[in-house]
mmCIF file with all atom_site columns, N, CA and C and ligand atoms in Angstrom:
data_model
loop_
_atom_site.group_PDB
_atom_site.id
_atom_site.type_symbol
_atom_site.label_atom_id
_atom_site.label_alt_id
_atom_site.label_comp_id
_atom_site.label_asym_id
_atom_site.label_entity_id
_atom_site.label_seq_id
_atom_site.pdbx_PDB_ins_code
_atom_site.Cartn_x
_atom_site.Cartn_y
_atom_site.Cartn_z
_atom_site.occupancy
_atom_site.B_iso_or_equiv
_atom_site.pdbx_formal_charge
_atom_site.auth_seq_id
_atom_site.auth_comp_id
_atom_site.auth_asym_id
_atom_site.auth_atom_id
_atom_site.pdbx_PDB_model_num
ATOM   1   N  N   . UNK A 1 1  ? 219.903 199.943 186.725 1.00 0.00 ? 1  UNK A N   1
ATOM   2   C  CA  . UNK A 1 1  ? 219.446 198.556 186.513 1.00 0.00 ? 1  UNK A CA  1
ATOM   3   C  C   . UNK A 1 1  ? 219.797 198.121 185.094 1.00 0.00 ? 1  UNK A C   1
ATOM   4   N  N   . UNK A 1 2  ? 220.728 197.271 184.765 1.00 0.00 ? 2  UNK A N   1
ATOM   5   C  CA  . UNK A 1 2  ? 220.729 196.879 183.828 1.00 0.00 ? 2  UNK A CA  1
ATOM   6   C  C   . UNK A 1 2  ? 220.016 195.962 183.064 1.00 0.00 ? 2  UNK A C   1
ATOM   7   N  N   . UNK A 1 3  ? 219.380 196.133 182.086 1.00 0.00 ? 3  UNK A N   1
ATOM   8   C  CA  . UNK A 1 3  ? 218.439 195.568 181.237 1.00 0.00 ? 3  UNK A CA  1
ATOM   9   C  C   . UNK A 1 3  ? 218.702 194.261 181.215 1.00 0.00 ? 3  UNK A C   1
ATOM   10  N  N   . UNK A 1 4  ? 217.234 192.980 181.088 1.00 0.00 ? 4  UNK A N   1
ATOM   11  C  CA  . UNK A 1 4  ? 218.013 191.592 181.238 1.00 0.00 ? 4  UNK A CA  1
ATOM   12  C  C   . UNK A 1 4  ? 216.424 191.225 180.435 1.00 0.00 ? 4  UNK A C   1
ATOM   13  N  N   . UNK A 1 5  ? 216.851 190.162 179.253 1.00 0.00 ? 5  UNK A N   1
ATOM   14  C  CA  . UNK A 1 5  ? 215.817 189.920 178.738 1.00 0.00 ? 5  UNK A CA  1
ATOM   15  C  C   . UNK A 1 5  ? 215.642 188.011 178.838 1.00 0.00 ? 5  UNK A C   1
ATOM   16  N  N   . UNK A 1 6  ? 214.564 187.823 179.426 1.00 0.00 ? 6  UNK A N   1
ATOM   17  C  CA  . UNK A 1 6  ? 214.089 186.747 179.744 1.00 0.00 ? 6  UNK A CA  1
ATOM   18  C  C   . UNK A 1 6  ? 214.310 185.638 178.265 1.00 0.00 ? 6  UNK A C   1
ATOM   19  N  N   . UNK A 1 7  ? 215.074 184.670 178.055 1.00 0.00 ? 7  UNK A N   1
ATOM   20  C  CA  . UNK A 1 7  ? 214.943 183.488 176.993 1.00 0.00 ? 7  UNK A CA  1
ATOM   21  C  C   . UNK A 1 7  ? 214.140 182.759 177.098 1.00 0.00 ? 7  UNK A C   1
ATOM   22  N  N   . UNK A 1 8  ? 213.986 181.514 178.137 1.00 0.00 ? 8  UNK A N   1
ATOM   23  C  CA  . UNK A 1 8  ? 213.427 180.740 178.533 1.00 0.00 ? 8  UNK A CA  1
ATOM   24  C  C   . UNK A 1 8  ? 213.155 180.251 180.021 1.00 0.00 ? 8  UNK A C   1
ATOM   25  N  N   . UNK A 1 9  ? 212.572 179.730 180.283 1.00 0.00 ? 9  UNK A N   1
ATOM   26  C  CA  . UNK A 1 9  ? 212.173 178.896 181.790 1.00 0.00 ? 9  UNK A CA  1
ATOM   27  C  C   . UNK A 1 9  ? 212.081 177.295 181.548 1.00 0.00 ? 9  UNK A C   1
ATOM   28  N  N   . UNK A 1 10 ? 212.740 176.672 182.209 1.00 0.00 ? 10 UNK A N   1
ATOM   29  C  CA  . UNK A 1 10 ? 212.848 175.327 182.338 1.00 0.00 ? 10 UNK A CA  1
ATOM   30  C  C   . UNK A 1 10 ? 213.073 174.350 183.413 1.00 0.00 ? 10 UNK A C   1
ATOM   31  N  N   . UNK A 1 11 ? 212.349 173.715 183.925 1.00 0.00 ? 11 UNK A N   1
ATOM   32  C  CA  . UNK A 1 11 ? 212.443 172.778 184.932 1.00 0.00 ? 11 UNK A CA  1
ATOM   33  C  C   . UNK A 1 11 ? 213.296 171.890 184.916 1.00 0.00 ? 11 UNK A C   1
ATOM   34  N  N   . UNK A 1 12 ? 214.001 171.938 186.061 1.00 0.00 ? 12 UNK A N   1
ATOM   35  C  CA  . UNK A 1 12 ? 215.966 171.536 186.662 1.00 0.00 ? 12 UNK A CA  1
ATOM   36  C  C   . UNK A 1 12 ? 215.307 169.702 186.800 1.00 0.00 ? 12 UNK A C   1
ATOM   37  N  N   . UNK A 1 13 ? 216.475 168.742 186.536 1.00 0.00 ? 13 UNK A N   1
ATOM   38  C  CA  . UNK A 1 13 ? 216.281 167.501 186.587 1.00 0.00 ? 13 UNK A CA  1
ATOM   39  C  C   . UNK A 1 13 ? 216.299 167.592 188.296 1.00 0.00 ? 13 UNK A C   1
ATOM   40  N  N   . UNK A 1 14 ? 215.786 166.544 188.686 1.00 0.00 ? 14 UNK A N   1
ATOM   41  C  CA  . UNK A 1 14 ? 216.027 166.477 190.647 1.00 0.00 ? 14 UNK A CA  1
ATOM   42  C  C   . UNK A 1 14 ? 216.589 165.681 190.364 1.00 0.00 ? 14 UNK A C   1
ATOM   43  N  N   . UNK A 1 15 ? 218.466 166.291 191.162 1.00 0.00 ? 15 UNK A N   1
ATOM   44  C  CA  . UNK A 1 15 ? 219.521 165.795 191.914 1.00 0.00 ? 15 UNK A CA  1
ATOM   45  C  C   . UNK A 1 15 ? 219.341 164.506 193.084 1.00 0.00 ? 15 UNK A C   1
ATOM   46  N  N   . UNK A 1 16 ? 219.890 163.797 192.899 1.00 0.00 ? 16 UNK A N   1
ATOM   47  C  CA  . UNK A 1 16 ? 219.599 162.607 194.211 1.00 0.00 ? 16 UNK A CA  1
ATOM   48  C  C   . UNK A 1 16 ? 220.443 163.543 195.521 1.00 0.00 ? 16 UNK A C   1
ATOM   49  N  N   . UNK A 1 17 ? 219.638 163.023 195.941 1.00 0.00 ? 17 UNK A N   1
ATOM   50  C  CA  . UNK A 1 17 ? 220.567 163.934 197.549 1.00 0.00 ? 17 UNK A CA  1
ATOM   51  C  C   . UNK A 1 17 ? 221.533 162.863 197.523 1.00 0.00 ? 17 UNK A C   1
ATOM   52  N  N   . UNK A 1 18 ? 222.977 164.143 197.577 1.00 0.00 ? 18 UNK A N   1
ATOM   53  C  CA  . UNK A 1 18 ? 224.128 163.548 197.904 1.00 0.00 ? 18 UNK A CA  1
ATOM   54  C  C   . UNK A 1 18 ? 224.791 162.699 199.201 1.00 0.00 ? 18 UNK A C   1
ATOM   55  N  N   . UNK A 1 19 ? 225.871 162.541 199.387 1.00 0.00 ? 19 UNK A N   1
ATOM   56  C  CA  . UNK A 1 19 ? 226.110 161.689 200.828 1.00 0.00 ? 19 UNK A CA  1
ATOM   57  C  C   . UNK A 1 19 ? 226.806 162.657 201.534 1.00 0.00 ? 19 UNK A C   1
ATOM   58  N  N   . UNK A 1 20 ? 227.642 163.446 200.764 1.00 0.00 ? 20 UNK A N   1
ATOM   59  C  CA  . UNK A 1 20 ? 228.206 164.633 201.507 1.00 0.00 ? 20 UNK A CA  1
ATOM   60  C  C   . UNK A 1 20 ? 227.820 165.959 201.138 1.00 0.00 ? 20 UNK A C   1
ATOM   61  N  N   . UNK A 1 21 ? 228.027 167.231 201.889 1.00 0.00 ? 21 UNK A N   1
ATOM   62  C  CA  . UNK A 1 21 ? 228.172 168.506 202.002 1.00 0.00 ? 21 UNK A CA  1
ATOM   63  C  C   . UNK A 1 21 ? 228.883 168.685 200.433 1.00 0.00 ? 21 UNK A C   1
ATOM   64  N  N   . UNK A 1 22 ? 230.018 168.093 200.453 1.00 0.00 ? 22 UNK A N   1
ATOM   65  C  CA  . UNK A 1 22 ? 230.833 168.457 199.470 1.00 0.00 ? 22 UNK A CA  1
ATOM   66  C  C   . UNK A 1 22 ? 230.258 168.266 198.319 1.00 0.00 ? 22 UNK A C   1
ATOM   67  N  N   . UNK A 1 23 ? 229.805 167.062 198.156 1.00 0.00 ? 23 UNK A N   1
ATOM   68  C  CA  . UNK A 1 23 ? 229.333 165.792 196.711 1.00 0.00 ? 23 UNK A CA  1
ATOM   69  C  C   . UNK A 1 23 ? 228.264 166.823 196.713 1.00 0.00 ? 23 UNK A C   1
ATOM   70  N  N   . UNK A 1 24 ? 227.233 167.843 197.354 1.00 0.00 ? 24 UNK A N   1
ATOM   71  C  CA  . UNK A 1 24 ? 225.684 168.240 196.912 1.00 0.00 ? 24 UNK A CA  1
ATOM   72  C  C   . UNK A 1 24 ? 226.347 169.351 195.527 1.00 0.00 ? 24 UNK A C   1
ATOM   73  N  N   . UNK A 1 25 ? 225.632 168.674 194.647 1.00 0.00 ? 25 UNK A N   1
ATOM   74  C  CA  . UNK A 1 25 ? 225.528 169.570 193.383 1.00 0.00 ? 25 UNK A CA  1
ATOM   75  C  C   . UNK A 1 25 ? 224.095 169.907 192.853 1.00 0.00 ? 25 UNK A C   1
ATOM   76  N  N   . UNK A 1 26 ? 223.703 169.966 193.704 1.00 0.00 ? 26 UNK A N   1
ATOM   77  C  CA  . UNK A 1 26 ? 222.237 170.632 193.804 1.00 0.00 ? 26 UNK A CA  1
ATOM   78  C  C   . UNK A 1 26 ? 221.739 171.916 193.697 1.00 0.00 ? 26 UNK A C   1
ATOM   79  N  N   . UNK A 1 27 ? 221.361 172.811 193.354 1.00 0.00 ? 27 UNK A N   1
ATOM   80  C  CA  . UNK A 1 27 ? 220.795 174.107 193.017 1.00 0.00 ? 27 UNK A CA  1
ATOM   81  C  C   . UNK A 1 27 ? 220.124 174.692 193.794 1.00 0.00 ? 27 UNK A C   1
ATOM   82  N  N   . UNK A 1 28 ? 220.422 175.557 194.387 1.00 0.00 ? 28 UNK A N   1
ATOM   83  C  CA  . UNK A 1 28 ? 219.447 176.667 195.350 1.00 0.00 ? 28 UNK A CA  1
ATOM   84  C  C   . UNK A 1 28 ? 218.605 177.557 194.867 1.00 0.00 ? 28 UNK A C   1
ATOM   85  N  N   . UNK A 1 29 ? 217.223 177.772 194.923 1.00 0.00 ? 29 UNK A N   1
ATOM   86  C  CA  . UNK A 1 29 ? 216.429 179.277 194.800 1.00 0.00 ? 29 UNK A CA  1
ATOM   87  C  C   . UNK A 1 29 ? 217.436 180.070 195.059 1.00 0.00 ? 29 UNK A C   1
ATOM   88  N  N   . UNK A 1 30 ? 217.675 181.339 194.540 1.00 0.00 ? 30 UNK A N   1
ATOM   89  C  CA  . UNK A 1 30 ? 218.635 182.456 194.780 1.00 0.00 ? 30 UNK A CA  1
ATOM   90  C  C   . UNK A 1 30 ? 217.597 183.629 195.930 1.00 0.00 ? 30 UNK A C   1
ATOM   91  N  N   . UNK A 1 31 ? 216.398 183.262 195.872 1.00 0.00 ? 31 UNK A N   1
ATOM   92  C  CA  . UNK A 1 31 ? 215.342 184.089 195.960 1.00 0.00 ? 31 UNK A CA  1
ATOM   93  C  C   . UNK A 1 31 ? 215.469 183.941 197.880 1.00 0.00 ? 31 UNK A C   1
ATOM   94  N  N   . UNK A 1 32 ? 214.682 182.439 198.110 1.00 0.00 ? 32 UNK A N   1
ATOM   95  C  CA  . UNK A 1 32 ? 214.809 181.816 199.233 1.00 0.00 ? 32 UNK A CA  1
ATOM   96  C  C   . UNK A 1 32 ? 215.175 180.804 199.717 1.00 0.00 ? 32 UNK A C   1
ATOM   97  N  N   . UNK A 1 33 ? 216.195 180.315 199.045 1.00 0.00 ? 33 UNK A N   1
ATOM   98  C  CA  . UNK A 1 33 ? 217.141 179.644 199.496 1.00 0.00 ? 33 UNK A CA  1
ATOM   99  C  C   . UNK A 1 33 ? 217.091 177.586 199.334 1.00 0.00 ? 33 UNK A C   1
ATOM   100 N  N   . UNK A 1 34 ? 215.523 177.580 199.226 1.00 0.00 ? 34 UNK A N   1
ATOM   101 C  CA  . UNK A 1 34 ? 214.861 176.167 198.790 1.00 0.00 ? 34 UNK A CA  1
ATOM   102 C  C   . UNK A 1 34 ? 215.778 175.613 197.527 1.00 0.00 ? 34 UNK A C   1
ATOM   103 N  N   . UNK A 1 35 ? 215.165 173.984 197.812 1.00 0.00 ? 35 UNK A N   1
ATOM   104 C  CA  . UNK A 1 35 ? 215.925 173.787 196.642 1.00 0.00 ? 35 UNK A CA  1
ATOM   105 C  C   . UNK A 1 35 ? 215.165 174.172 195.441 1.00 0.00 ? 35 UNK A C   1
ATOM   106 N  N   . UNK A 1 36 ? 215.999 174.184 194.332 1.00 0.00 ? 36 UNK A N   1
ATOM   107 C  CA  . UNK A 1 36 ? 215.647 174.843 193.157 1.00 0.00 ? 36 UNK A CA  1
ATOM   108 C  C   . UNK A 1 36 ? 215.105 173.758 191.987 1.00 0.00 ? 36 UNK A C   1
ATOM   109 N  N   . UNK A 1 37 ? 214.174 173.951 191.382 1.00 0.00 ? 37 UNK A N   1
ATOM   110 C  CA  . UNK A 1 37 ? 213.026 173.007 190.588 1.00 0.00 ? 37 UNK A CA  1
ATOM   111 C  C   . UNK A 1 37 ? 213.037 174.040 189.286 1.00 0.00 ? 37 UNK A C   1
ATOM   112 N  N   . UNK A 1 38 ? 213.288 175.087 188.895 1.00 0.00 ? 38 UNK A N   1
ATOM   113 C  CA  . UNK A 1 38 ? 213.153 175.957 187.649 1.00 0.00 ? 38 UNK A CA  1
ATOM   114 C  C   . UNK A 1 38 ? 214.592 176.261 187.557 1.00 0.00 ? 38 UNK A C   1
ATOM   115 N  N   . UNK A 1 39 ? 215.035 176.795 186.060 1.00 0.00 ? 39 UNK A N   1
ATOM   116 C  CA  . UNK A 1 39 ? 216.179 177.754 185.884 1.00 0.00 ? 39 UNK A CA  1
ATOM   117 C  C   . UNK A 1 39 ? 215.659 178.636 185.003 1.00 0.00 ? 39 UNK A C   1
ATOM   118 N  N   . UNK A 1 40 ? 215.995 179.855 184.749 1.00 0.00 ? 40 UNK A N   1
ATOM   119 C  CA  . UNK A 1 40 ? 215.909 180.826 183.775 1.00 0.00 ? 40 UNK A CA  1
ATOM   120 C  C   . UNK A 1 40 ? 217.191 181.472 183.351 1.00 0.00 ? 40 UNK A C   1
ATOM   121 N  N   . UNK A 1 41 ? 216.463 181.323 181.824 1.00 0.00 ? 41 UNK A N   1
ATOM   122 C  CA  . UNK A 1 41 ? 218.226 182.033 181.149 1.00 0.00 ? 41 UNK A CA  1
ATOM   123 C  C   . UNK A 1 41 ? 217.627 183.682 180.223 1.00 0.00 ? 41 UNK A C   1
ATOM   124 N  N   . UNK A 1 42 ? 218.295 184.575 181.064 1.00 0.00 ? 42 UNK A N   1
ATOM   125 C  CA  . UNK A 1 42 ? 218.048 185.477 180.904 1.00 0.00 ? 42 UNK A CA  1
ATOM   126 C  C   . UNK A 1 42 ? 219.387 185.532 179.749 1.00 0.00 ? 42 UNK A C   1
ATOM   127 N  N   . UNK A 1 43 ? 219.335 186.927 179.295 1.00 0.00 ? 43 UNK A N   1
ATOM   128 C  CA  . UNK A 1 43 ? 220.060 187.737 177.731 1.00 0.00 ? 43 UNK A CA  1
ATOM   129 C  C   . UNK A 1 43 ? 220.497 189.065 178.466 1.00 0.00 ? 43 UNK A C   1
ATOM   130 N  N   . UNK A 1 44 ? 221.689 189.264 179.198 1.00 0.00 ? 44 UNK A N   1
ATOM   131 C  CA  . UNK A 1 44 ? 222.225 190.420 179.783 1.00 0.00 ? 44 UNK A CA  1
ATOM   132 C  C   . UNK A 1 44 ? 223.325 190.694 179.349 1.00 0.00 ? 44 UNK A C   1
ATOM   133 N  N   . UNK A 1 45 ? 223.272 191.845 178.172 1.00 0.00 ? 45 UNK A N   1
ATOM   134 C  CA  . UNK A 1 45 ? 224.350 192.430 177.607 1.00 0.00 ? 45 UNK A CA  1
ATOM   135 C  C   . UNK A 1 45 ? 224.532 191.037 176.225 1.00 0.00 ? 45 UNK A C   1
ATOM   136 N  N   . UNK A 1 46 ? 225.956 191.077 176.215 1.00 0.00 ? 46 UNK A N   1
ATOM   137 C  CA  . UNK A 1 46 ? 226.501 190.113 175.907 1.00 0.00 ? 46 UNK A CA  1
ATOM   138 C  C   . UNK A 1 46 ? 226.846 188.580 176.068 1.00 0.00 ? 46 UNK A C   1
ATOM   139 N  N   . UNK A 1 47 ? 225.999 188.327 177.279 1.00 0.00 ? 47 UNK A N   1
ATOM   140 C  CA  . UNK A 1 47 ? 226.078 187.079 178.488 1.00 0.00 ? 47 UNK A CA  1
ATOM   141 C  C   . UNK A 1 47 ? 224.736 186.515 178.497 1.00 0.00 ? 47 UNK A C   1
ATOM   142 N  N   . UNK A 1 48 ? 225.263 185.448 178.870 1.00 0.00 ? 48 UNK A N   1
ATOM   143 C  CA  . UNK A 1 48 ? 223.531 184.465 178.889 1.00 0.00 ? 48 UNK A CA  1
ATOM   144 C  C   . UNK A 1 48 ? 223.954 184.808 180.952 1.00 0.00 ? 48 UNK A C   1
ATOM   145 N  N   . UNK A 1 49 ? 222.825 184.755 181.367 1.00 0.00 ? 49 UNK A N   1
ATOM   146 C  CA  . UNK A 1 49 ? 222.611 184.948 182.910 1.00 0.00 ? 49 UNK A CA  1
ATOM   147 C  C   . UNK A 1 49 ? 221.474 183.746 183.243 1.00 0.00 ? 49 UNK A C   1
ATOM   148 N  N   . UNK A 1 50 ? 222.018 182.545 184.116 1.00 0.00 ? 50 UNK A N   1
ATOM   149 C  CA  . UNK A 1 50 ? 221.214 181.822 184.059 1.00 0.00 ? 50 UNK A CA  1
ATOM   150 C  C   . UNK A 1 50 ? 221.198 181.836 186.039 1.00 0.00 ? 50 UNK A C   1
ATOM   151 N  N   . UNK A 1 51 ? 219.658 182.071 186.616 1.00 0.00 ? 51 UNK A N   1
ATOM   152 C  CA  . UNK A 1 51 ? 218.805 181.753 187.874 1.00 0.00 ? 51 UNK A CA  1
ATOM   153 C  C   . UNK A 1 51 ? 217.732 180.859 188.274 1.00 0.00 ? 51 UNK A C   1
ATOM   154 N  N   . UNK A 1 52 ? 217.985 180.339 189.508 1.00 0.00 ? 52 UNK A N   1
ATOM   155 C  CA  . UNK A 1 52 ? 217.988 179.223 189.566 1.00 0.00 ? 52 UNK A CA  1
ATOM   156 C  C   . UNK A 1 52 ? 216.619 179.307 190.215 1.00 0.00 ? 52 UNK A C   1
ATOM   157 N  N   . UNK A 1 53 ? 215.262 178.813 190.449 1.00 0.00 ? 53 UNK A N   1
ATOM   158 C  CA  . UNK A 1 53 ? 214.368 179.365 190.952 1.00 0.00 ? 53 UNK A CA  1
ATOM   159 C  C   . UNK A 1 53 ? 213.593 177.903 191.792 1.00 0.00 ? 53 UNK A C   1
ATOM   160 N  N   . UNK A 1 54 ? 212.786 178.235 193.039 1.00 0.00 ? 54 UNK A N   1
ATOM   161 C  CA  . UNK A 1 54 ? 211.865 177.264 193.069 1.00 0.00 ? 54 UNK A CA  1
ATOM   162 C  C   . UNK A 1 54 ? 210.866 177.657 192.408 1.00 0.00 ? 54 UNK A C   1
ATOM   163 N  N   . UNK A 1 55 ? 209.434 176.696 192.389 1.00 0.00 ? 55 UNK A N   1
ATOM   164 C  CA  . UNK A 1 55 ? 207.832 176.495 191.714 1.00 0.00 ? 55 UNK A CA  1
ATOM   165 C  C   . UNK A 1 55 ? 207.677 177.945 192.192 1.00 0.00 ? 55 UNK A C   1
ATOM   166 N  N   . UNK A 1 56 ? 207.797 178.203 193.799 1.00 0.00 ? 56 UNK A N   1
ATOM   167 C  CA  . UNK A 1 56 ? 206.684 178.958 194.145 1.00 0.00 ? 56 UNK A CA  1
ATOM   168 C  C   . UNK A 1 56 ? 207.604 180.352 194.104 1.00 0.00 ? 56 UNK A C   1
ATOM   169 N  N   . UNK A 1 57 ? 209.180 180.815 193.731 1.00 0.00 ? 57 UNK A N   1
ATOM   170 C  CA  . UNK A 1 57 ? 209.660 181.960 193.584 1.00 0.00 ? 57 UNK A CA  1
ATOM   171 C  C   . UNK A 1 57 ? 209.442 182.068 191.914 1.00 0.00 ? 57 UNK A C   1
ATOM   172 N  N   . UNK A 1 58 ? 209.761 181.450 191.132 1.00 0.00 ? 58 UNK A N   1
ATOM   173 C  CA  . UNK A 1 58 ? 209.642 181.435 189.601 1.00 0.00 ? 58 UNK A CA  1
ATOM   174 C  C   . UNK A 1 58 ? 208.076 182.640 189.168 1.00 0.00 ? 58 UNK A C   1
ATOM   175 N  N   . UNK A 1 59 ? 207.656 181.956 189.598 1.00 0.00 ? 59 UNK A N   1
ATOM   176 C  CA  . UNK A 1 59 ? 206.296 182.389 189.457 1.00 0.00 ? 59 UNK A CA  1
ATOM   177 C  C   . UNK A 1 59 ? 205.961 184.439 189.921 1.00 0.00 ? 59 UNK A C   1
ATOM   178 N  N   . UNK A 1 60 ? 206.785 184.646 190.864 1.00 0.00 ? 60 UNK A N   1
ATOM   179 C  CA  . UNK A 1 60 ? 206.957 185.820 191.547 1.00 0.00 ? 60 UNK A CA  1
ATOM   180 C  C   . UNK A 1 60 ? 207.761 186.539 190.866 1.00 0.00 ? 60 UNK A C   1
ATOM   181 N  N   . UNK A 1 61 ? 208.658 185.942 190.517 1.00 0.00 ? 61 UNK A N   1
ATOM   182 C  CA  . UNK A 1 61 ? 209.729 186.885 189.754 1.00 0.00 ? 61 UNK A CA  1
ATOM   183 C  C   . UNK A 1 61 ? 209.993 187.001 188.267 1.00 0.00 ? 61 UNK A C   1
ATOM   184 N  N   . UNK A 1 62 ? 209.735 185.831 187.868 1.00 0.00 ? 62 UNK A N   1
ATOM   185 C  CA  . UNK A 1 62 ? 209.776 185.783 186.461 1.00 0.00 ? 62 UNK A CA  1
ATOM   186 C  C   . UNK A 1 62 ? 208.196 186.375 185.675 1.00 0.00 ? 62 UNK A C   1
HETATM 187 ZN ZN1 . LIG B 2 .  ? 212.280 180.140 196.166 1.00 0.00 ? 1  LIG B ZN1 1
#
């Protein structure tokens, strides 16, 4: 497991739902799949690692 150190948590602007499949630039929970309302920028290695979370996964994992 490589070590990953938590920076911050911050709540994602809400995206207008797009008109197409294509146009959605919207953010998914990585967790369960909802749309995503948090991001976290983790410190892994040399790399910022940023995940994308809902209210109710954020809370579970972070
Ligand atoms: Zn979730």
């Amino acid at each position: 497991m490589i070590q990953r150190t938590l920076i911050s948590v911050s709540a994602m602007e809400a995206k207008a739902v797009p008109i197409s499949v294509t146009m959605d630039k919207r953010k998914y929970c990585i967790t369960c799949g909802t749309l995503a309302t948090q991001k976290a920028l983790f410190r892994v290695m040399d790399a910022t690692l940023i995940e994308r979370y809902c209210d109710k996964c954020v809370t579970e994992n972070i």
